[in-house]
XYZ file of C-alpha atoms in Angstrom:
326
model
C 95.014 43.833 155.730
C 93.417 43.732 158.739
C 91.375 40.646 159.324
C 88.864 43.239 159.978
C 87.823 44.504 156.436
C 87.127 40.867 155.720
C 83.673 41.440 157.292
C 82.694 45.133 157.073
C 79.660 46.372 156.344
C 78.557 49.141 153.399
C 76.412 51.529 155.302
C 73.353 50.561 152.127
C 71.377 53.183 154.876
C 72.447 55.855 151.711
C 72.551 55.827 147.994
C 76.761 54.916 148.250
C 78.473 53.473 151.108
C 81.006 54.880 152.882
C 84.446 54.946 150.293
C 86.079 53.523 153.506
C 83.293 50.823 152.281
C 84.551 50.181 149.069
C 88.634 50.235 150.123
C 87.347 47.556 151.623
C 85.415 45.086 149.506
C 89.337 45.811 147.095
C 91.002 43.997 149.928
C 88.867 41.168 150.337
C 88.429 40.690 146.403
C 92.800 41.653 146.185
C 92.868 38.236 149.341
C 89.902 35.980 147.498
C 92.312 36.999 143.784
C 94.925 35.782 146.052
C 94.349 32.351 147.084
C 93.130 31.725 143.114
C 96.746 32.841 142.046
C 98.435 30.412 144.303
C 95.686 27.577 143.875
C 97.017 28.157 139.884
C 100.419 28.566 140.780
C 100.069 25.793 142.916
C 98.877 23.484 139.967
C 101.793 24.421 137.976
C 103.420 22.856 140.833
C 101.730 19.714 140.604
C 102.033 19.081 137.345
C 98.686 19.628 136.627
C 98.616 23.090 134.883
C 96.856 22.589 131.064
C 100.303 24.119 128.316
C 98.477 27.446 128.923
C 98.030 28.306 132.259
C 101.894 26.942 132.545
C 102.977 29.717 129.696
C 101.071 32.189 131.943
C 103.070 31.132 135.025
C 106.138 31.474 133.379
C 105.099 35.547 132.892
C 103.852 35.744 136.642
C 105.103 37.205 139.578
C 106.115 33.905 140.398
C 109.690 33.748 140.442
C 112.010 30.385 141.904
C 112.972 31.872 144.869
C 109.458 32.191 146.301
C 108.202 28.407 145.193
C 109.282 26.925 148.138
C 107.073 29.589 150.869
C 103.783 28.713 148.149
C 101.952 26.471 149.944
C 102.601 28.262 153.268
C 101.482 31.606 151.386
C 98.193 29.598 149.711
C 96.864 28.484 153.585
C 97.335 31.803 154.927
C 95.747 33.647 152.208
C 93.343 30.874 152.053
C 92.189 32.179 155.674
C 92.293 35.533 155.070
C 89.019 34.715 153.245
C 87.638 32.107 155.232
C 84.798 34.573 157.278
C 84.506 35.970 153.884
C 83.232 32.222 152.587
C 81.264 31.019 155.168
C 78.757 34.352 155.383
C 78.243 34.167 151.369
C 78.069 30.238 150.879
C 74.899 30.640 154.523
C 73.703 33.663 152.984
C 73.703 33.321 148.083
C 70.461 30.316 148.536
C 67.642 30.287 145.944
C 64.831 32.488 147.645
C 68.096 35.391 148.196
C 69.149 35.071 144.565
C 65.881 35.645 143.009
C 65.255 38.766 145.538
C 68.201 39.909 143.910
C 67.275 39.325 140.464
C 63.816 40.820 140.738
C 64.954 43.322 142.430
C 68.000 44.121 139.499
C 64.623 44.083 137.385
C 63.206 46.493 139.339
C 64.231 49.433 138.479
C 67.274 51.080 137.272
C 70.203 52.167 140.102
C 71.896 55.472 137.543
C 72.247 55.867 134.227
C 76.022 56.321 134.020
C 78.735 56.398 130.188
C 81.378 52.661 130.811
C 83.789 55.295 131.267
C 81.718 57.672 133.523
C 81.147 54.357 135.793
C 84.732 53.459 135.944
C 85.315 56.743 137.318
C 82.237 56.144 139.488
C 84.067 53.368 140.687
C 87.870 54.881 140.935
C 86.375 57.530 143.448
C 83.713 55.400 145.438
C 86.771 52.728 146.300
C 89.890 55.145 145.903
C 89.390 58.118 147.271
C 89.825 57.418 150.723
C 93.242 55.726 150.085
C 95.475 58.064 149.325
C 98.930 55.480 149.591
C 97.139 53.425 146.636
C 99.593 52.615 144.290
C 96.555 52.105 141.176
C 93.459 53.430 140.481
C 90.145 51.922 139.724
C 91.209 52.788 135.665
C 93.724 52.450 135.638
C 93.373 48.102 136.657
C 91.128 47.676 134.908
C 93.429 49.039 131.722
C 96.484 46.899 132.823
C 93.644 43.680 131.694
C 92.779 45.643 128.801
C 96.236 46.176 127.770
C 97.784 42.730 128.120
C 94.890 41.195 126.118
C 95.799 43.760 123.451
C 99.184 43.094 123.007
C 98.600 39.472 122.756
C 96.580 40.641 119.771
C 93.026 39.492 121.433
C 89.916 40.251 118.945
C 88.742 44.342 120.069
C 85.618 42.738 122.103
C 88.145 40.512 124.293
C 89.414 44.204 124.964
C 86.335 45.372 126.110
C 85.253 42.742 128.559
C 89.002 43.142 129.912
C 87.907 46.702 130.166
C 84.724 46.080 131.921
C 84.921 43.072 133.332
C 84.954 43.937 137.601
C 82.707 47.619 136.185
C 79.695 45.570 138.543
C 81.654 46.271 141.507
C 79.331 48.979 141.137
C 76.955 46.662 142.830
C 78.231 46.971 146.147
C 76.957 50.513 146.615
C 73.117 50.002 145.182
C 72.183 47.135 146.891
C 74.241 45.140 148.372
C 74.007 44.047 151.524
C 77.063 43.284 152.206
C 80.167 42.285 150.380
C 79.193 38.966 150.319
C 76.680 39.689 147.500
C 79.338 41.000 145.571
C 82.888 39.511 145.243
C 83.868 35.712 145.288
C 83.730 32.091 143.712
C 80.268 32.001 142.494
C 78.783 28.597 142.185
C 75.054 27.529 141.427
C 71.467 27.792 143.846
C 69.594 25.132 143.987
C 71.357 22.497 143.777
C 73.249 20.459 145.564
C 76.716 22.467 146.610
C 79.676 20.509 145.271
C 82.519 19.750 146.977
C 85.115 21.587 145.075
C 83.719 24.415 145.699
C 86.872 26.038 148.436
C 85.137 25.886 151.452
C 82.539 23.226 151.156
C 81.714 22.341 154.575
C 80.277 25.832 155.228
C 77.546 25.127 153.005
C 75.928 23.626 156.723
C 75.428 26.499 157.438
C 73.072 28.021 154.160
C 69.346 26.850 154.071
C 69.096 25.324 151.230
C 71.867 22.542 151.624
C 69.328 20.588 153.928
C 66.309 21.411 151.244
C 64.585 18.402 150.123
C 65.109 19.118 146.198
C 67.709 22.077 146.108
C 70.056 18.979 148.588
C 69.984 16.070 145.971
C 72.275 16.718 142.083
C 70.538 18.124 139.701
C 68.210 20.006 141.872
C 66.056 22.161 139.654
C 67.294 21.448 137.259
C 68.014 18.316 134.447
C 71.290 17.480 132.950
C 72.161 19.228 129.680
C 69.806 21.723 130.259
C 72.802 24.434 129.287
C 74.426 27.256 131.834
C 71.852 29.765 129.803
C 69.264 28.828 132.582
C 70.974 27.870 135.279
C 71.247 30.709 138.635
C 74.644 31.225 140.025
C 75.305 32.741 143.096
C 74.184 36.664 142.902
C 77.625 39.639 142.931
C 79.114 41.624 140.277
C 79.698 39.428 137.424
C 75.668 38.168 137.228
C 74.450 41.157 138.406
C 77.272 43.099 135.007
C 76.527 40.605 133.080
C 72.607 40.868 133.026
C 73.641 44.248 131.955
C 75.568 44.506 129.265
C 73.794 40.856 127.765
C 71.536 44.211 127.368
C 72.405 46.924 126.126
C 75.762 45.930 124.610
C 76.645 43.585 121.168
C 79.710 42.345 122.890
C 79.593 37.931 121.531
C 78.184 35.359 123.753
C 81.988 35.040 124.569
C 82.952 37.667 126.128
C 79.596 37.530 127.893
C 80.925 33.906 128.952
C 84.143 35.662 130.367
C 82.462 38.313 132.369
C 79.759 36.442 134.103
C 81.444 32.428 134.546
C 85.552 33.805 135.219
C 84.652 33.561 139.064
C 82.663 29.918 138.298
C 86.638 28.503 139.672
C 84.873 24.872 140.391
C 83.146 24.990 137.212
C 87.019 26.145 134.459
C 89.219 24.841 136.949
C 87.759 22.451 139.849
C 85.887 20.116 136.753
C 82.748 20.463 138.992
C 78.439 20.995 137.284
C 79.972 19.657 133.175
C 76.761 17.658 133.508
C 74.955 21.472 133.280
C 76.050 21.680 129.824
C 74.777 21.796 126.762
C 76.956 22.350 123.561
C 77.666 26.310 123.918
C 79.160 25.614 127.047
C 81.932 23.107 125.322
C 82.281 26.299 123.956
C 82.654 28.954 126.875
C 84.074 27.374 128.921
C 86.980 27.483 125.840
C 86.743 31.367 126.647
C 86.255 31.295 130.158
C 89.320 29.475 130.514
C 91.178 31.760 127.372
C 90.445 35.268 129.676
C 91.610 33.247 133.532
C 94.605 34.229 133.164
C 94.168 38.202 132.177
C 92.122 38.431 135.072
C 94.356 35.989 138.068
C 97.631 38.000 135.972
C 97.595 41.085 133.952
C 99.306 43.278 137.445
C 102.326 44.758 136.427
C 105.041 47.067 137.007
C 103.305 48.859 134.175
C 101.693 51.931 135.073
C 98.875 52.875 132.334
C 98.207 56.190 131.035
C 94.241 57.022 131.586
C 95.169 59.499 128.619
C 96.809 58.018 126.556
C 94.911 54.370 126.006
C 91.671 56.693 126.475
C 91.274 57.446 122.582
C 91.692 53.818 121.264
C 89.628 53.088 124.077
C 86.684 54.984 123.575
C 86.449 53.911 119.744
C 86.166 50.093 122.118
C 83.844 51.354 123.547
C 81.409 52.827 120.951
C 81.866 49.873 118.698
C 80.190 47.606 121.299
C 78.286 49.717 123.340
C 78.373 53.234 122.205
C 80.810 55.903 123.834
C 77.752 58.276 124.905
C 75.247 56.021 125.541
C 73.707 56.358 129.021
C 73.618 52.625 130.392
C 70.991 51.505 132.637
C 72.721 49.799 135.753
């Protein structure tokens, strides 16, 4: 991918950005996934992975012939997203996050059913790329089908199906890629060194704030993650929508909200924030994340064959015909 794709800005003067911007967003999102996949693979190689991670790794795209080059691939993948993370880490402030949430609650950006939202995301991201191997709907169905094959609950299948729909945010209120995708982290307290590229936070105004720069900042130990402000992006956006407009259980909402919170669920950071509920949510997120990272396969889902099944799943927890307020 071209380096320029990582910093390309959307045209936010229009209700929807140019589809080319969506392609750039997806390129960045894929590069971020590459980093997290390779990091997980290296955990297996270093002997620090859980048994579940090992099991998923065995079924993943990484084989013995590629082992020798994994660390080099990881470094190269990190380089591709470094500029993105520098911008994200400098701009995700408490002030911006309060503003983004106020804007979110101040209006309805669109009213669409879940399937219509999937089709909209399909159009916005894929329309300008005739060579794309899989559509957005096919990617979403791959995650859902991997979860379904393993006999997981229907609500978890639904989470797999919709977990990236928050990327619609990019075509509404986003200021760039930096407030849509990327690993997430709390704002309002010290930035943990276990966040990717921690040194890039020095350009963030909150870095030297007399309150926000302290370990606990505006929070208290054991406050619970429900009371923590995570960096604004497509996960937070979708979480707030589904929390208010679906019957997805807490575990599913946690999968949506926290699956990009890698410093927490993969690196052990911010555990001082957790309460008893968060202990359960952590297990749920860890169970979901391998499907987010490794569900891509050579099998292309047949949308029309699967639509009827997922119509029932959507109807059960959201409503097939329900016009969700986006």
